[in-house]
Tab-separated table of C-alpha atoms in Angstrom:
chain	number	residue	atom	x	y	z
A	60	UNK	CA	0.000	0.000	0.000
A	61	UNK	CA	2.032	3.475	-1.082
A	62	UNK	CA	1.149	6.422	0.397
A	63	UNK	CA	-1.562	7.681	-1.818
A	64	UNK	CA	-3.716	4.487	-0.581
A	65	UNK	CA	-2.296	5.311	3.232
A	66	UNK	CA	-4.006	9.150	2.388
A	67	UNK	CA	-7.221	7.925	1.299
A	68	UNK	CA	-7.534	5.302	3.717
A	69	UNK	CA	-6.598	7.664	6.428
A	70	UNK	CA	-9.551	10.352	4.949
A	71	UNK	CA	-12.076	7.524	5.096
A	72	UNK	CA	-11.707	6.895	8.683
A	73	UNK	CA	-11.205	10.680	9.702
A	74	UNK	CA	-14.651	10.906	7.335
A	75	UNK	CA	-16.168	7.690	9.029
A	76	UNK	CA	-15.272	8.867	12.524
A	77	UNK	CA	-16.999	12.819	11.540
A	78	UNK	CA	-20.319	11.569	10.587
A	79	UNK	CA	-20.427	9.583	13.737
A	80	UNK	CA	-19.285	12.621	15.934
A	81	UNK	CA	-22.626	14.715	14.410
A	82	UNK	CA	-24.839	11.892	15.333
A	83	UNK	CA	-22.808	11.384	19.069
A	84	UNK	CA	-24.106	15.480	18.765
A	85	UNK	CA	-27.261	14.695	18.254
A	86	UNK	CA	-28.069	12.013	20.227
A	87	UNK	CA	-26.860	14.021	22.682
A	88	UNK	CA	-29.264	17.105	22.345
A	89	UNK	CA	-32.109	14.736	21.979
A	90	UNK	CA	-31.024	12.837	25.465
A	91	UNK	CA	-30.906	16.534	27.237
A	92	UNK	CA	-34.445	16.945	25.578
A	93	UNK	CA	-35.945	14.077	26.709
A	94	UNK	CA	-34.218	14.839	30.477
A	95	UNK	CA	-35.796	18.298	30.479
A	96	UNK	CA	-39.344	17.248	29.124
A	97	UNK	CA	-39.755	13.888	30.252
A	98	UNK	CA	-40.113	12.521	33.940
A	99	UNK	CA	-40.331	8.569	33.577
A	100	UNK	CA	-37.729	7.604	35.915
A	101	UNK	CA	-40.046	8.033	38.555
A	102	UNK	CA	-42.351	4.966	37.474
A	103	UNK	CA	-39.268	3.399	38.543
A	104	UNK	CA	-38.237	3.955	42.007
A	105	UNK	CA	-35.685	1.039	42.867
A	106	UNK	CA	-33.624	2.907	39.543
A	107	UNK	CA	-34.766	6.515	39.211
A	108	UNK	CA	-31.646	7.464	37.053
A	109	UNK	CA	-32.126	4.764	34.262
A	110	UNK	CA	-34.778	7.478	32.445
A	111	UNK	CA	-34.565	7.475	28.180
A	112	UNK	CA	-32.684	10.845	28.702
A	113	UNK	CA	-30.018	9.669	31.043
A	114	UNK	CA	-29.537	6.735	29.071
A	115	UNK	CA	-29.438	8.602	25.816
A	116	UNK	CA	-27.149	11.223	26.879
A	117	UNK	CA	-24.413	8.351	28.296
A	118	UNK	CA	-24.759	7.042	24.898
A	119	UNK	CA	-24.223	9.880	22.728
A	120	UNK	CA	-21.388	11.156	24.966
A	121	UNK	CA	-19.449	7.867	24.404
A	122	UNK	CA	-20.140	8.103	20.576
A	123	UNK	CA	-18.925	11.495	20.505
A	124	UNK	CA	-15.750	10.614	23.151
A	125	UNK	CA	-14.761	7.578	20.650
A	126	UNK	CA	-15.094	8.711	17.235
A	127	UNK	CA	-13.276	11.872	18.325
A	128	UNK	CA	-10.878	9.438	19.460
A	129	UNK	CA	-10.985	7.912	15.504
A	130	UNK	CA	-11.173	11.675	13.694
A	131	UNK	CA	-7.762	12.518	15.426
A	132	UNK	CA	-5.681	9.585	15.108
A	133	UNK	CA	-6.208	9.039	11.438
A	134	UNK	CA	-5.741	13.210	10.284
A	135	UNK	CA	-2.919	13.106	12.537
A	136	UNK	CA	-1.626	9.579	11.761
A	137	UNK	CA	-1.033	8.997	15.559
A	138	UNK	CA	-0.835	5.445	16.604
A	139	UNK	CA	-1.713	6.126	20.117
A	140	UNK	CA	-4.844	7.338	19.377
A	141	UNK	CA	-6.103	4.804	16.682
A	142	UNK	CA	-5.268	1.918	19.275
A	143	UNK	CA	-7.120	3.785	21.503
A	144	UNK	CA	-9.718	4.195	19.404
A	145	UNK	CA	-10.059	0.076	18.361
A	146	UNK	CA	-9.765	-1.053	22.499
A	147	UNK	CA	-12.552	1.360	22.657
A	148	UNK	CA	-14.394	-0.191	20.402
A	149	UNK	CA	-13.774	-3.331	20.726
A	150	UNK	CA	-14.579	-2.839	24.589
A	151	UNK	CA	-18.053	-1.640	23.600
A	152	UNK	CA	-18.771	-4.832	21.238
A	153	UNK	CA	-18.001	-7.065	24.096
A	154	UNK	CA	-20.061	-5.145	26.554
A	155	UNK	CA	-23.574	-5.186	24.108
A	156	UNK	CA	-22.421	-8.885	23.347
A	157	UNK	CA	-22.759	-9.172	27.468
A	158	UNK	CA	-25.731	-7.437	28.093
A	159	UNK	CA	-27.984	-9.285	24.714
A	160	UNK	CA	-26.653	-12.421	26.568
A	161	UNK	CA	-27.840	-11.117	30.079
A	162	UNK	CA	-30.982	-9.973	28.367
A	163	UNK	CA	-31.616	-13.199	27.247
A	164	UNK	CA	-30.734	-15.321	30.601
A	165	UNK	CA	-32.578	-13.362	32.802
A	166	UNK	CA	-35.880	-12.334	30.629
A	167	UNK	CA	-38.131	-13.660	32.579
A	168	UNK	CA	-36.636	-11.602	35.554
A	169	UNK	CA	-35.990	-8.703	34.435
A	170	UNK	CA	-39.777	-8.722	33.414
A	171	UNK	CA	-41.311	-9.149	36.545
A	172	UNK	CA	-38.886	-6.689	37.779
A	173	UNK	CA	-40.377	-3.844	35.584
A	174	UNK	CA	-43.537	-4.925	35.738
A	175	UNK	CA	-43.688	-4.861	39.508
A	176	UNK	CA	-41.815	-1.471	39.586
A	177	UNK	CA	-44.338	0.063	37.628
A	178	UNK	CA	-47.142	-1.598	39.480
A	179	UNK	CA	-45.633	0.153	42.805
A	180	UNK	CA	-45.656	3.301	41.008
A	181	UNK	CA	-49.118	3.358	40.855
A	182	UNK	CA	-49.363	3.067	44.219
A	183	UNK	CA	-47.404	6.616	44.258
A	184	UNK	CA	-49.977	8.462	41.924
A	185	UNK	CA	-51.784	10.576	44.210
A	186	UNK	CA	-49.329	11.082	46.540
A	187	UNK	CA	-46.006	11.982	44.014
A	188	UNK	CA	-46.528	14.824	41.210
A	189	UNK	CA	-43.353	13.468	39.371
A	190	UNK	CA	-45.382	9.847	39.309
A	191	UNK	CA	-48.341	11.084	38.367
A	192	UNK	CA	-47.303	13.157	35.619
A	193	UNK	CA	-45.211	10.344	33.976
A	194	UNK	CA	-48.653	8.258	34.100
A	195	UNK	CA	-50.338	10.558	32.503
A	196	UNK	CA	-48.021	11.307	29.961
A	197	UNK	CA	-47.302	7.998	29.215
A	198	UNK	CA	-50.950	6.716	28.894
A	199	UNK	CA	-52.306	9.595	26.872
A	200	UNK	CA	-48.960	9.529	24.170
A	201	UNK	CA	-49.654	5.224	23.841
A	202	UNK	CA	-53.101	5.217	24.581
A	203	UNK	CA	-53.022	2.740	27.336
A	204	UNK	CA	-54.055	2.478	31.051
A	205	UNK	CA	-51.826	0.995	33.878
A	206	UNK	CA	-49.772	-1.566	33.396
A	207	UNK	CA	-51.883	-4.511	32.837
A	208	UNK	CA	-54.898	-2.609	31.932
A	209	UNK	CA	-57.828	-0.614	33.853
A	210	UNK	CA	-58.260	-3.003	36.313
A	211	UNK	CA	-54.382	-1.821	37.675
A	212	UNK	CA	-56.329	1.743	39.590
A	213	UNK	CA	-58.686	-0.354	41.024
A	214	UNK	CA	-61.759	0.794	39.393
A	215	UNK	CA	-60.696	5.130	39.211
A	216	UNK	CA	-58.447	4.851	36.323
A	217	UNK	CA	-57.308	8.725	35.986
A	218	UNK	CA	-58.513	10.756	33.576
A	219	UNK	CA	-55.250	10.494	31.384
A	220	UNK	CA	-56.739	6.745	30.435
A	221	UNK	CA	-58.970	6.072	27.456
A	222	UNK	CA	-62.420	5.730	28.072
A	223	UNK	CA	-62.359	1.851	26.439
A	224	UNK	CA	-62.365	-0.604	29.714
A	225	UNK	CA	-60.327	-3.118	27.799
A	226	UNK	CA	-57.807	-0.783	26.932
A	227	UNK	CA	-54.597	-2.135	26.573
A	228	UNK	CA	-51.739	-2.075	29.812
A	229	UNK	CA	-48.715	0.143	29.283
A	230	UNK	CA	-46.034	-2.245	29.414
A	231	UNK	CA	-48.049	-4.756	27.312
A	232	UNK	CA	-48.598	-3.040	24.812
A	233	UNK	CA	-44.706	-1.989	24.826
A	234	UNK	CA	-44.027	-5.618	25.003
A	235	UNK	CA	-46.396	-6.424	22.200
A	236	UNK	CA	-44.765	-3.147	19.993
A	237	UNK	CA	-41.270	-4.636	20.800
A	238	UNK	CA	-42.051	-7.930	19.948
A	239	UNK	CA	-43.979	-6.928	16.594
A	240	UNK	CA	-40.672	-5.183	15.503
A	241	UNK	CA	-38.250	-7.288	16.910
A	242	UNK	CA	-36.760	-8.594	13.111
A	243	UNK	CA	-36.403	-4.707	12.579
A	244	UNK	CA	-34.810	-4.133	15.790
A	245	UNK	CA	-32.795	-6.998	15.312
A	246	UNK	CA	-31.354	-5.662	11.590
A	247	UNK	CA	-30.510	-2.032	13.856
A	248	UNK	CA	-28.790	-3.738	16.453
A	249	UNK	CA	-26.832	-5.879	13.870
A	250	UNK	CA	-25.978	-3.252	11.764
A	251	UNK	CA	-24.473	-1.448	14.346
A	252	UNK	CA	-21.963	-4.305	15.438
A	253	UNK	CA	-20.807	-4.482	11.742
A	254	UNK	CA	-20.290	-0.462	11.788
A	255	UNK	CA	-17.918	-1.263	14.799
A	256	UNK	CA	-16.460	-3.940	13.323
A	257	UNK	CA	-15.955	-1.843	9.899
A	258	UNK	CA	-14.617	0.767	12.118
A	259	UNK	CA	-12.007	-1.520	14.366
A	260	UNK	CA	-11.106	-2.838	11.003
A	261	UNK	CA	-10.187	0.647	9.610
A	262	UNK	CA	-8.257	1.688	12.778
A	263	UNK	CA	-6.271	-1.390	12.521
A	264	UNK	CA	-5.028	-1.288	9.120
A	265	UNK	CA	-4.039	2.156	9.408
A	266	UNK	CA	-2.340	1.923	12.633
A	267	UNK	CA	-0.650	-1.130	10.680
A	268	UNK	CA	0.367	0.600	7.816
A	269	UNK	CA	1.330	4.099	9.245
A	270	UNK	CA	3.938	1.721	11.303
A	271	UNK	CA	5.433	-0.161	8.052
A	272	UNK	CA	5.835	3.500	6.618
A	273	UNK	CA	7.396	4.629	9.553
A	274	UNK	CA	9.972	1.691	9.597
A	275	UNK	CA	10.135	2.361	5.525
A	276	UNK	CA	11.260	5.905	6.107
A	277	UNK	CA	13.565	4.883	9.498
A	278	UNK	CA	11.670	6.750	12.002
């Protein structure tokens, strides 16, 4: 590989790492949105902090961390960086490799342990304004009641509910949207774990080939 290939190889990971940076950017400001407007980490009180916004902000800020990471150590050829940039990522892919396998060990726990959150939460309705207004938001943006259904407020649903008694639960008819879409979700998540891959790939061969070039020129 001469050093027109090492140029455009190097531009295509600087490129690469850009376009992720934006979206790091953006995922960001639509993390500190949803922290600002929404207040759903108080339907679960044993883990008040894990909230969409919280969540989405850690996310984006890693994004942004790493492919900053990957802009710099291709335009400035630095090995230290790139390396950096691949443990990085390679950390990451074995951390959602751990968590899909936790996901699917412990299903069956991890849905009776939402489910029974959010059924305590309800118990906190009247008596919590940050409770009550994540119910209501909730309900009235999926159209549901509770978490099973209307029976959950034993018989004074609030007013955020739909007027049909055999309106749907909240978390069943989450379950039932996440199940529906799970082949798409599937292709998203997949997609994403080539992108890394793609992405360790890049970091590797440059790092590899800025050191033969180095070695070519004695440095």
């Amino acid at each position: 590989m001469g050093m027109s290939s090492l140029k455009v190889l190097k531009y295509v990971v600087f490129f690469f790492n850009l376009l992720f940076w934006v979206c790091g950017c953006t995922i960001l400001g639509f993390g500190i949105y949803f922290l600002i407007k929404n207040s759903f980490g108080a339907l679960f009180y044993t883990l008040p902090s894990l909230t969409v916004g919280n969540v989405v902000i850690i996310v984006g800020s890693i994004i942004m961390v790493v492919a900053f990471l990957g802009c710099m150590g291709s335009i400035k050829e630095n090995k230290c960086l790139l390396m950096s940039f691949f443990v990085l990522l390679l950390f990451i892919l074995l951390i959602e490799v751990t968590m899909a396998i936790l996901l699917f060990v412990y299903e069956q726990k991890i849905d009776d342990y939402v489910a029974n959150d959010l059924s305590q939460s309800i118990q906190r309705y009247n008596s919590d304004n940050n409770t009550k207004t994540a119910w209501d938001g909730i309900q009235k943006y999926l159209e549901c009641c509770g978490v099973n259904g209307t029976s959950d407020w034993n018989g004074h649903p609030p007013v955020s509910c739909p007027t049909d008694p055999n309106t749907q639960g909240c978390y069943m008819k989450a379950k039932i949207w996440f199940h529906s879409n799970f082949l798409y979700i599937g292709i998203l998540i997949i997609s994403v774990c080539v992108i890394q891959v793609l992405g360790m790939s890049f970091a590797l061969t440059l790092n590899c080939q800025i050191e033969k070039n180095s070695q070519s020129l004695g440095i």
